[in-house]
Tab-separated table of C-alpha atoms and ligand atoms in Angstrom:
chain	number	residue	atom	x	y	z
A	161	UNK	CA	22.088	-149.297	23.405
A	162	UNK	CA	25.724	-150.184	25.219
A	163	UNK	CA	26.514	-148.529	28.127
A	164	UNK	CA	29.308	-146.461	27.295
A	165	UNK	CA	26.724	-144.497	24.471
A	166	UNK	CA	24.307	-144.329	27.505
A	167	UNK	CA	27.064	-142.676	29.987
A	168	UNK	CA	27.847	-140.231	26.841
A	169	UNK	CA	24.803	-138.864	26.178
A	170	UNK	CA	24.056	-138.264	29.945
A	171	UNK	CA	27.517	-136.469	29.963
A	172	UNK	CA	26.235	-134.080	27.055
A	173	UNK	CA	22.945	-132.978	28.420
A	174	UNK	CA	24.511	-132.339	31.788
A	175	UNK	CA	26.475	-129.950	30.053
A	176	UNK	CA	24.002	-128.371	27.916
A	177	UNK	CA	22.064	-127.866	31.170
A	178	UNK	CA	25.186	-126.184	32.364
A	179	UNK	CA	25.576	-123.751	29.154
A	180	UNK	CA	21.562	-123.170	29.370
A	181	UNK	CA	21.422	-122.263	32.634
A	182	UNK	CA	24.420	-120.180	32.271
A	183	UNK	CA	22.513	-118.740	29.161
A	184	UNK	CA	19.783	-117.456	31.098
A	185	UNK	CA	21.155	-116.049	33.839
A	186	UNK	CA	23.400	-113.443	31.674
A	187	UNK	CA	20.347	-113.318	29.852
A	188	UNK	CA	18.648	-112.177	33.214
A	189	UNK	CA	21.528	-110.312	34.325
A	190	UNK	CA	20.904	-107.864	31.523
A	191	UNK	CA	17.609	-107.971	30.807
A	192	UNK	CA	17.324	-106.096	34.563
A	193	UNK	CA	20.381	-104.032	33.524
A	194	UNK	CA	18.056	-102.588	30.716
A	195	UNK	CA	15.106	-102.537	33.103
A	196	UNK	CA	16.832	-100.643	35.376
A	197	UNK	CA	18.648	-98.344	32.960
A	198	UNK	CA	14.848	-97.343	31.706
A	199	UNK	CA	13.578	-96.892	35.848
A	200	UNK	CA	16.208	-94.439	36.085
A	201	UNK	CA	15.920	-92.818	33.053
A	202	UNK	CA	12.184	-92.465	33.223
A	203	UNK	CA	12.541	-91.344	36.980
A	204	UNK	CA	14.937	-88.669	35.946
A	205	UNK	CA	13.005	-87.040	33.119
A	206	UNK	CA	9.556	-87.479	35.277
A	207	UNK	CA	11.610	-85.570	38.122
A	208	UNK	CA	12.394	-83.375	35.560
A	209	UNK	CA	9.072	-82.261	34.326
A	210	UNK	CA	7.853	-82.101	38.171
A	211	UNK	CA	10.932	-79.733	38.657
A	212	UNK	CA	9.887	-77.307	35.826
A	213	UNK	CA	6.259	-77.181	36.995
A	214	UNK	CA	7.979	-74.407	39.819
A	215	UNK	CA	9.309	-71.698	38.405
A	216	UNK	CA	11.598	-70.248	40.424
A	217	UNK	CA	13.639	-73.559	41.324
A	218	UNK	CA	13.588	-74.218	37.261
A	219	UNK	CA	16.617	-72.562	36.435
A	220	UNK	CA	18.697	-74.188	39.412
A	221	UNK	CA	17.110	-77.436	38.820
A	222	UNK	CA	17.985	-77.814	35.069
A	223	UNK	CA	21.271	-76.743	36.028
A	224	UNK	CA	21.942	-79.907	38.130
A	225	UNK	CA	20.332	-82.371	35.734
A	226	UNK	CA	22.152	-80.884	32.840
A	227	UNK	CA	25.439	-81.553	34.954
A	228	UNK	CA	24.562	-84.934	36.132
A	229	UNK	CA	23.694	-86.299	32.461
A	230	UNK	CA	27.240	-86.952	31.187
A	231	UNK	CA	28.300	-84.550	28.141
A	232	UNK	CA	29.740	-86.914	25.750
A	233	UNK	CA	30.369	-90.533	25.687
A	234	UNK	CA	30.204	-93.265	28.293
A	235	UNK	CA	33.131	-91.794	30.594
A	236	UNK	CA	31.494	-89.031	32.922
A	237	UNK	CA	33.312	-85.306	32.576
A	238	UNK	CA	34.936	-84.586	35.814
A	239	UNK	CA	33.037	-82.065	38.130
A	240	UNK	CA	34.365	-78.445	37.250
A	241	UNK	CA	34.004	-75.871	39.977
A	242	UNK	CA	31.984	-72.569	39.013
A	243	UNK	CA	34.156	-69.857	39.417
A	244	UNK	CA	32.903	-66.218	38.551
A	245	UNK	CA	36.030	-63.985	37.263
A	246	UNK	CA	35.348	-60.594	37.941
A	247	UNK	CA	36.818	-57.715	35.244
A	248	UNK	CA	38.860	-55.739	37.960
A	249	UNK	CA	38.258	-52.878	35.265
A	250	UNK	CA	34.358	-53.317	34.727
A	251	UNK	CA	32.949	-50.389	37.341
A	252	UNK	CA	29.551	-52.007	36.662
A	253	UNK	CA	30.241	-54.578	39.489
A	254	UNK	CA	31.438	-52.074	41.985
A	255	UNK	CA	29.156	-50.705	44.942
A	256	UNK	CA	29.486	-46.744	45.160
A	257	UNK	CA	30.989	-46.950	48.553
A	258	UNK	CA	33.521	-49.361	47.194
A	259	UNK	CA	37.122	-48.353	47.470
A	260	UNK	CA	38.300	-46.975	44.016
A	261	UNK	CA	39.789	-49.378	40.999
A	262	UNK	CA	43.314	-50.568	41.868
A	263	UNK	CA	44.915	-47.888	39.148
A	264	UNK	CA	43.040	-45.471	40.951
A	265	UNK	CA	44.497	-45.898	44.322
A	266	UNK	CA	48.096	-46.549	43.278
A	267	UNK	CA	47.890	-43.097	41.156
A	268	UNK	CA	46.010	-41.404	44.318
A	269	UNK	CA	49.074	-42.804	46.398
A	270	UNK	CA	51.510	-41.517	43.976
A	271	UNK	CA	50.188	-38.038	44.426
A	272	UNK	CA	49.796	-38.302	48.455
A	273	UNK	CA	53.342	-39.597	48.428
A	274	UNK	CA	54.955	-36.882	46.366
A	275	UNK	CA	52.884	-34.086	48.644
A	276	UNK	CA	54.541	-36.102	51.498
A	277	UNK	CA	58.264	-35.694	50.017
A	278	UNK	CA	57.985	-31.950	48.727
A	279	UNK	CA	56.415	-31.452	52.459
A	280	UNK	CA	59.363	-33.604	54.104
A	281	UNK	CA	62.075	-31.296	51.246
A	282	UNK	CA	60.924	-27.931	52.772
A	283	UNK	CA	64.292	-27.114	55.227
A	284	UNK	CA	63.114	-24.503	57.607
A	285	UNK	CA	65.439	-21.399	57.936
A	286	UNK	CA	66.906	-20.581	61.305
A	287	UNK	CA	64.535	-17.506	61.790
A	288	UNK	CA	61.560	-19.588	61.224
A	289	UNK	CA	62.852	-22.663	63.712
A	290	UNK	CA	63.743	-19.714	66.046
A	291	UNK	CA	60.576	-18.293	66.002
A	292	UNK	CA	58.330	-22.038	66.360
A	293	UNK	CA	60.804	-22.198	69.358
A	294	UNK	CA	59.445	-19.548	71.174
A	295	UNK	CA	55.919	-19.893	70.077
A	296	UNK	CA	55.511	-23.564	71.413
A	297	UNK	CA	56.459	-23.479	74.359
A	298	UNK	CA	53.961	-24.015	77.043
A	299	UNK	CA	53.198	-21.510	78.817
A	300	UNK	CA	50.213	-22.875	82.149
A	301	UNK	CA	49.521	-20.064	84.957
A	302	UNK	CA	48.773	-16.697	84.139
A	303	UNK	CA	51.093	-14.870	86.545
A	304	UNK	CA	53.744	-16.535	84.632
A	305	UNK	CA	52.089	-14.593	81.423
A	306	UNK	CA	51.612	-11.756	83.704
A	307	UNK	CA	55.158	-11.244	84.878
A	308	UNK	CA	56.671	-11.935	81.525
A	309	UNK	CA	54.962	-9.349	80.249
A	310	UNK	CA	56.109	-6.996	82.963
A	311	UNK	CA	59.136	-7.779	82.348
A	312	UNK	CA	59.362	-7.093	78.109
A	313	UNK	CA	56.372	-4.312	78.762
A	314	UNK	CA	57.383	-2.894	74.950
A	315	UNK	CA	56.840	-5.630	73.491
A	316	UNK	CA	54.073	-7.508	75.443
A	317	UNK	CA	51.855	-4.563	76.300
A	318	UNK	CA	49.084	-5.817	73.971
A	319	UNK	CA	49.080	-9.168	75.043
A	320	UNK	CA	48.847	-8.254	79.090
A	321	UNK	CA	45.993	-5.196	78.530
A	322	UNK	CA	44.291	-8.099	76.175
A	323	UNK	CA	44.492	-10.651	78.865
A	324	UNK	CA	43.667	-8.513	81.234
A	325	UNK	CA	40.589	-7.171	79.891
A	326	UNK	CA	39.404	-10.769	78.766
A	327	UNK	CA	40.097	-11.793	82.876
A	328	UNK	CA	38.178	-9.075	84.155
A	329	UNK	CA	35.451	-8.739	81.782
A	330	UNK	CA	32.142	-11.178	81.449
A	331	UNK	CA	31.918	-11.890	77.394
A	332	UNK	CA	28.178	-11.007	76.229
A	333	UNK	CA	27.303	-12.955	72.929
A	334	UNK	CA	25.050	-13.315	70.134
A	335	UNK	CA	23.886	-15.816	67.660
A	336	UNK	CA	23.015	-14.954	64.294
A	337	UNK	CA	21.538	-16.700	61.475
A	338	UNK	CA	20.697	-14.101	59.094
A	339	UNK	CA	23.170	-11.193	58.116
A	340	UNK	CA	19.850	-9.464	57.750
A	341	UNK	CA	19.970	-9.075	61.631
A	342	UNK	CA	23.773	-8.755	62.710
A	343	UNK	CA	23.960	-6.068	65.075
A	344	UNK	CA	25.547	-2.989	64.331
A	345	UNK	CA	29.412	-2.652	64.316
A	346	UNK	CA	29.970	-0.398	67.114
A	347	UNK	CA	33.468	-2.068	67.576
A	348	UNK	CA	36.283	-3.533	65.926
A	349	UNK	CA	35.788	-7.339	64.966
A	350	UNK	CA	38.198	-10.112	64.956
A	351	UNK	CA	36.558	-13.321	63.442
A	352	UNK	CA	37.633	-16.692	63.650
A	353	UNK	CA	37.534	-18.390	60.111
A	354	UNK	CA	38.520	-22.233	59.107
A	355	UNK	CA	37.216	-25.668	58.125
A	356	UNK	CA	35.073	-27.466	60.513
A	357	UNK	CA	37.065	-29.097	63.525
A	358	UNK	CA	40.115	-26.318	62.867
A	359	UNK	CA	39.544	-25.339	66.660
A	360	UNK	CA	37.988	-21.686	66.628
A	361	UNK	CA	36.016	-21.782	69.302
A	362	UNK	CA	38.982	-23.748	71.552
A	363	UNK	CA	41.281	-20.771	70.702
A	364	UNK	CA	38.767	-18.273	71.446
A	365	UNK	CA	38.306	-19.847	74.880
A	366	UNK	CA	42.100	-19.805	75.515
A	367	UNK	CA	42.439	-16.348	74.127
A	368	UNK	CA	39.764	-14.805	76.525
A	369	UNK	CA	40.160	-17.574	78.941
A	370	UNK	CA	36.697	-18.385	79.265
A	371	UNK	CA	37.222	-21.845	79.186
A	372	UNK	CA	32.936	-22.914	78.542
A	373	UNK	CA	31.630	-19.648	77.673
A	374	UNK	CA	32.433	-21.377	73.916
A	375	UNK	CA	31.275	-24.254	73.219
A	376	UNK	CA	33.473	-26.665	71.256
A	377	UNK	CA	32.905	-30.506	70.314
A	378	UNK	CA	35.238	-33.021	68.502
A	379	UNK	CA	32.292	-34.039	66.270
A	380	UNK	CA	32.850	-31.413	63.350
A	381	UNK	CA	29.656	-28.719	62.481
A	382	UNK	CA	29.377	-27.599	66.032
A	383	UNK	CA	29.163	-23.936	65.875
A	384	UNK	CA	26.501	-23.589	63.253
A	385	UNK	CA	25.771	-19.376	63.371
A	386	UNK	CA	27.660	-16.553	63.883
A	387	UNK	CA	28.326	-15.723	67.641
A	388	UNK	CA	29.317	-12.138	68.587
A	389	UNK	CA	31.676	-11.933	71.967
A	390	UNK	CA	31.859	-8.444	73.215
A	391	UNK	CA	35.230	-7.647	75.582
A	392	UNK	CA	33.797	-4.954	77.622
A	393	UNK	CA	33.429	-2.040	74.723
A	394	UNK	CA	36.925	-2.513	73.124
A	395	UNK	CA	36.547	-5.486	70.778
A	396	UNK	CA	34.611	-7.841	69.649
A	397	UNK	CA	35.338	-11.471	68.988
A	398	UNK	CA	33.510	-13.306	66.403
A	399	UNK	CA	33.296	-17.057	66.099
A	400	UNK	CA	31.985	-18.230	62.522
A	401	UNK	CA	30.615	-21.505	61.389
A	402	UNK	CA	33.314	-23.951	59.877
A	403	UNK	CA	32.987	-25.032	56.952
A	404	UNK	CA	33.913	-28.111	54.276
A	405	UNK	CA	33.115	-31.365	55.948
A	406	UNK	CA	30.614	-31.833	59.267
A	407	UNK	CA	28.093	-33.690	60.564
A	408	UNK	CA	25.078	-31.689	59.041
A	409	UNK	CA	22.693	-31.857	55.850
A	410	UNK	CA	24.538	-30.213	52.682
A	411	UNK	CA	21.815	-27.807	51.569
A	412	UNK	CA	22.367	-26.583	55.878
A	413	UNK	CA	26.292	-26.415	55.352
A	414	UNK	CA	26.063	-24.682	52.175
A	415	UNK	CA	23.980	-21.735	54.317
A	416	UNK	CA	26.475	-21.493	56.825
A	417	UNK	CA	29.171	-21.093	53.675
A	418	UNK	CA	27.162	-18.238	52.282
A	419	UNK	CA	26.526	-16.862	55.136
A	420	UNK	CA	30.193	-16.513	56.256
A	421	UNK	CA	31.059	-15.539	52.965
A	422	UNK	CA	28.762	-12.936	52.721
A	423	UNK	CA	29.886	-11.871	56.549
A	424	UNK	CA	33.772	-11.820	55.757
A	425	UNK	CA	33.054	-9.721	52.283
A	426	UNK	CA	30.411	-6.961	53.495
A	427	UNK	CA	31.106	-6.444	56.900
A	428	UNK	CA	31.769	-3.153	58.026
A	429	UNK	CA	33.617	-2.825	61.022
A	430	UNK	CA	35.674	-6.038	60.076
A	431	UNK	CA	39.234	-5.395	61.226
A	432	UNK	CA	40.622	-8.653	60.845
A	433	UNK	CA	40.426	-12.454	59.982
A	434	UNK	CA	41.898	-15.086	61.606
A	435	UNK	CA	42.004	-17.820	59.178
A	436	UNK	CA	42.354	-20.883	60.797
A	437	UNK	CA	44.789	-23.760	59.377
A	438	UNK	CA	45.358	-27.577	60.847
A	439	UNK	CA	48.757	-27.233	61.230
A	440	UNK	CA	49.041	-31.594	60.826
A	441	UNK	CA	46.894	-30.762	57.572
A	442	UNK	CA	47.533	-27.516	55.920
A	443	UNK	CA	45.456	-25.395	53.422
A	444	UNK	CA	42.537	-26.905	51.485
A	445	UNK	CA	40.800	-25.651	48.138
A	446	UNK	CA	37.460	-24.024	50.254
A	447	UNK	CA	41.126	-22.126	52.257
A	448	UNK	CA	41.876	-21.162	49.235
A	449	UNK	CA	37.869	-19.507	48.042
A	450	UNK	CA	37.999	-18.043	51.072
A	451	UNK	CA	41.351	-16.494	50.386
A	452	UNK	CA	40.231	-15.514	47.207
A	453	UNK	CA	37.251	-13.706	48.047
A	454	UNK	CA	38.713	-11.489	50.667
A	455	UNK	CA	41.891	-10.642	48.522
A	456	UNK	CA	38.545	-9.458	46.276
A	457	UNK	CA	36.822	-7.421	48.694
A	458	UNK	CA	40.439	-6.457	50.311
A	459	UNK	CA	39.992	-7.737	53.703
A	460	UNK	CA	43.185	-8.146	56.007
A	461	UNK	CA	43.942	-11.432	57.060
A	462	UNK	CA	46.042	-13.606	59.431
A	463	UNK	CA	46.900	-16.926	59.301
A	464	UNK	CA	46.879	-19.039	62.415
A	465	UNK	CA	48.201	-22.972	62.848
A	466	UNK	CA	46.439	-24.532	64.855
A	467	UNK	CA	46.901	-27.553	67.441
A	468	UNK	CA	50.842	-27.318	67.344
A	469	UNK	CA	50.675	-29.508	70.347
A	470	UNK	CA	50.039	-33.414	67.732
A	471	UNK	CA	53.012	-32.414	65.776
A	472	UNK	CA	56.943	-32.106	65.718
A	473	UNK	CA	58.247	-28.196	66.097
A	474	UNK	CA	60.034	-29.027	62.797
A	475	UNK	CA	56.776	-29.874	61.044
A	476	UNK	CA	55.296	-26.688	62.670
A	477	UNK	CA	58.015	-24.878	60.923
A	478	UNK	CA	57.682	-26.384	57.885
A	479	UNK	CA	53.967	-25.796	57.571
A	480	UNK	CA	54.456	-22.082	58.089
A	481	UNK	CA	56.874	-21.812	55.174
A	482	UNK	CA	54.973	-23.653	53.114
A	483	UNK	CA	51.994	-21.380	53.741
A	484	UNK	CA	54.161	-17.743	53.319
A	485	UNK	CA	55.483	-19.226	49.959
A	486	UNK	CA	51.976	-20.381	48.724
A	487	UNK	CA	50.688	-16.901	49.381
A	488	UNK	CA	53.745	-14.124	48.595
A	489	UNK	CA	52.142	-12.997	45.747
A	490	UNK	CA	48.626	-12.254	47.949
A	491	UNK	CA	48.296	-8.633	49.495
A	492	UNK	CA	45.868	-8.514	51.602
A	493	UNK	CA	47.659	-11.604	53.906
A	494	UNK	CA	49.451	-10.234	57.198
A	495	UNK	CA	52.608	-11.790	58.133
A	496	UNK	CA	53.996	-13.696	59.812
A	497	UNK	CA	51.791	-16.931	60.148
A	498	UNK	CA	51.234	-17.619	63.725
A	499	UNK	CA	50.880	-20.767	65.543
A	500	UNK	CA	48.932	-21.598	68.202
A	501	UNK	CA	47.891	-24.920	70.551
A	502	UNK	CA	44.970	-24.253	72.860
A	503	UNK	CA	45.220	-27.457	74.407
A	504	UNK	CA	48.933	-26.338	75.685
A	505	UNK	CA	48.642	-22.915	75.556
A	506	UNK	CA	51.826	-22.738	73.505
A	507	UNK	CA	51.548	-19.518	71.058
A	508	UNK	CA	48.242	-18.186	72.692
A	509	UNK	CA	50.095	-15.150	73.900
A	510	UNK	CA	51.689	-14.030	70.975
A	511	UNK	CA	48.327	-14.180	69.268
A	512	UNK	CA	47.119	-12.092	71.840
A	513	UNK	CA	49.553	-9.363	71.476
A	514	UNK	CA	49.489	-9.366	67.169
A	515	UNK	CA	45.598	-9.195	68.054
A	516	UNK	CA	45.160	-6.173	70.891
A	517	UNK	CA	46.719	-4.062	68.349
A	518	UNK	CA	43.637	-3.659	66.773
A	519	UNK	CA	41.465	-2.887	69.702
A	520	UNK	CA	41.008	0.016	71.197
A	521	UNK	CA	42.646	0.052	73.831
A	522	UNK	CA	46.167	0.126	72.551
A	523	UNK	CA	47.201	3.606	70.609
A	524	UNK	CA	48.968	2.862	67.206
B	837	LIG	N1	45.205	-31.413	70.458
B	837	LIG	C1	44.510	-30.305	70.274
B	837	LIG	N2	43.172	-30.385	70.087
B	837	LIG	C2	42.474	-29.236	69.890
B	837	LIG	C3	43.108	-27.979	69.881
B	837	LIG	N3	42.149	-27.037	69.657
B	837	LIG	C4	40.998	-27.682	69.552
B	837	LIG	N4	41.166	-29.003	69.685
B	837	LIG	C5	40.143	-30.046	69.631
B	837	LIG	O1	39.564	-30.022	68.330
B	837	LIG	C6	38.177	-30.296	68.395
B	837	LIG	C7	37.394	-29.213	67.693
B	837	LIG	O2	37.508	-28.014	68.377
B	837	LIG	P1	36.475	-26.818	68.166
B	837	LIG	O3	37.043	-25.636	68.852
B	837	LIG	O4	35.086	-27.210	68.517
B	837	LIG	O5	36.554	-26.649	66.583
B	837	LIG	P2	35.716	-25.635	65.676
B	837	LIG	O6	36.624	-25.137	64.603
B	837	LIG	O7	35.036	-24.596	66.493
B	837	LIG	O8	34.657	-26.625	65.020
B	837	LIG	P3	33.213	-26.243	64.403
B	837	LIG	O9	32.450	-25.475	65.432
B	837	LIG	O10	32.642	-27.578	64.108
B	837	LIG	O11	33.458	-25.464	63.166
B	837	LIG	C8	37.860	-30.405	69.891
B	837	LIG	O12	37.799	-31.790	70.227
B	837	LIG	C9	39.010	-29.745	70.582
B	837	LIG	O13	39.270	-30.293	71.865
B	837	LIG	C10	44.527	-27.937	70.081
B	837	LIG	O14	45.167	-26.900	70.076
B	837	LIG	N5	45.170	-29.122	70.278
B	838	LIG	MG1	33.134	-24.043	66.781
C-alpha cells in the first residue's frame, strides 16, 4: 500500500470517529431529555394521587395541577388572574346589615333631597318669624322672668303663679307600669308625649325648675313608665315613656306604646297633651298614630318644638308652619305650635303661661 492511500484512510476514520462520537452524544443528549421528561411526568401524577388521598386540599390541589399542565399545544397559556365579578343586582351576596343596592340609595336620596327642598321652599310669614323671635330668646335668672312678668301682669299671670308654685313647691311622683294601678285623677294632668330622645323629661325639669328631680339621659328609652309629678294640689305633670326607637328589647317598647296609648285615650282627668316634636327633625309616622288616636278619642293637644337651641330661628319658623299646615284639617290640635329649648331656656316661659291656664289656680 503507498503512502498517500495510507494517510487517506487514516484521514477518514478520524472523521468517522468525529461524526460517531458526535452521534452519540445527541443520542445521549436526548435519550436523558426523554428520561427526564418521564421523572417529571411520573413525579407529577404520583404527587397527584398523594394529593387526592386528603380530601379537603383535593379541590385546591387539582386546581394548581390543572393550571400548571399547559391547555393546548407546546406554548404554555399565560397565567390569567381569578377575578370573581359580583352581580351588583344579585341580593343573594349581600349581608343583611349591608347598605342597600346602589338604585336603592340613589332613589332613597332622591326622596331625602326633595323633603330637603320643599322644607328649604317653606317662606315663613312675618307673624310666624315675629313670634320665633320672641320665643328664642334666652331668657337665664328667674328675677328676670319674675319682673317681666310684673311688668305685662295680663298677659304673664299664668306663667309667674306657674313658676311660682313649681319654685315653692317639692314635686311628689309616681311610677306606673300598669294603667291597672294609676292613681286616681284628683287633678288636672298635663302629659308629656314624643319619640324617645324628644326631651320630655328636660322640659319638665325647666318648666318646674327642678333641675334632677327628672331624670333624663342622651341614650334614648330612659323614662320607661309613667311618672306622676304633683305641683302642690293644682296640677299634675305627667312624664310618659317615648316611644319609636331606644335602647330596649321590642316586645318591652311595644308595652310602653300600649301603655301610653291606652293612658292618652282613657284617661280621665286628662286636660292636655304636650306632644313633643324635634324641631331639627319634625313629625314621624308613630307622631302621626298618636295624632290619630287622640283626634279619635277627642283629646286636646299641643304641639311643642323642641331643642330650638341646634337650629337657625328661620328653620324654627319653618318647622312650625310646616306642622300647622300638615294638621289644619285636625280638631282636636290647639294652636299655635310652641317652641321650646330647655338647654337655653328660650320659649320655656311662654309654655308656662299657655300651660297654667289649665290649672287651677288661674280662673278662666
Ligand atoms: N341641645 C338641647 N338638648 C336637649 C334639649 N332638651 C333635651 N336635650 C337633650 O336630649 C337628650 C334627651 O333628653 P331627655 O329629656 O332624656 O329625653 P326624653 O324624651 O325624656 O327621652 P326618653 O326618656 O328616652 O323618652 C338629653 O341628652 C338632653 O340633654 C334642648 O332643648 N336642647
Ligand atoms: Mg324621659
Amino acid at each position: 500500500m503507498s503512502r498517500s492511500k495510507v494517510k487517506q484512510k487514516d484521514g477518514l476514520s478520524t472523521e468517522r470517529q468525529k461524526y460517531n462520537g458526535k452521534h452519540k452524544t445527541l443520542e445521549k443528549q436526548t435519550k436523558f431529555k426523554q428520561r427526564s421528561d418521564r421523572i417529571t411526568q411520573h413525579s407529577t401524577i404520583h404527587d397527584r394521587e398523594k394529593a387526592l388521598e386528603k380530601p379537603g386540599k383535593r379541590e385546591a390541589i387539582s386546581r394548581k395541577y390543572i393550571k400548571s399542565e399547559p391547555a393546548t399545544g407546546d406554548v404554555p397559556s399565560k397565567r390569567k388572574k381569578n377575578i370573581i365579578r359580583i352581580d351588583p343586582h344579585d341580593t343573594s351576596n349581600k349581608r343583611m346589615d349591608d347598605s342597600p343596592l346602589s338604585k336603592d340609595v340613589s332613589v332613597d336620596k332622591e326622596v331625602k333631597l326633595s323633603q330637603n327642598a320643599l322644607f328649604r321652599a317653606i317662606k315663613p310669614t312675618p307673624a310666624i318669624l315675629s313670634f320665633v323671635e320672641d320665643n328664642v330668646q334666652v331668657v337665664t335668672a328667674f328675677f328676670y322672668e319674675f319682673a317681666l312678668a310684673k311688668h305685662k301682669l295680663s298677659s304673664n299671670l299664668g306663667s309667674y303663679f306657674f313658676s311660682f308654685l313649681c319654685y315653692k313647691s317639692l314635686l311628689f311622683s309616681h311610677r306606673f307600669h300598669r294603667s291597672s294601678s294609676f292613681p286616681t285623677p284628683t287633678l288636672p294632668e298635663i302629659a308629656f308625649a314624643g319619640r324617645s330622645n324628644v326631651g320630655k323629661s328636660s322640659l319638665l325639669n325647666a318648666l318646674t325648675r327642678q333641675w334632677g328631680v327628672v331624670r333624663t339621659s342622651d341614650k334614648p328609652g330612659l323614662t320607661q313608665t309613667i311618672n306622676f309629678f304633683r305641683l302642690a294640689s293644682k296640677l299634675c305633670l305627667v312624664d310618659l315613656p317615648g316611644y319609636g326607637f331606644a335602647f330596649a328589647k321590642d316586645e318591652v317598647k311595644d308595652a310602653w306604646e300600649e301603655l301610653v296609648k291606652e293612658y292618652v285615650s282613657t284617661r280621665e282627668g286628662l286636660t292636655r297633651v304636650c306632644l313633643l316634636v324635634d324641631t331639627k327633625w319634625g313629625m314621624k309616622p308613630r307622631d302621626h298614630e298618636l295624632i290619630d288616636l287622640m283626634e279619635r278619642s277627642k283629646m286636646p293637644y299641643q304641639i311643642v318644638l323642641t331643642k330650638t337651641d341646634v337650629v337657625f330661628p328661620v328653620d324654627v319658623a319653618r318647622r312650625a308652619m310646616q306642622i300647622e299646615e300638615n294638621l289644619k284639617p285636625k280638631s282636636s290640635v290647639v294652636n299655635p305650635v310652641m317652641m321650646v329649648s330647655s338647654k337655653s331656656g328660650a320659649g320655656i316661659r311662654s309654655l308656662r303661661t299657655a300651660l297654667a291656664k289649665l290649672s287651677r289656680f288661674v280662673k278662666p
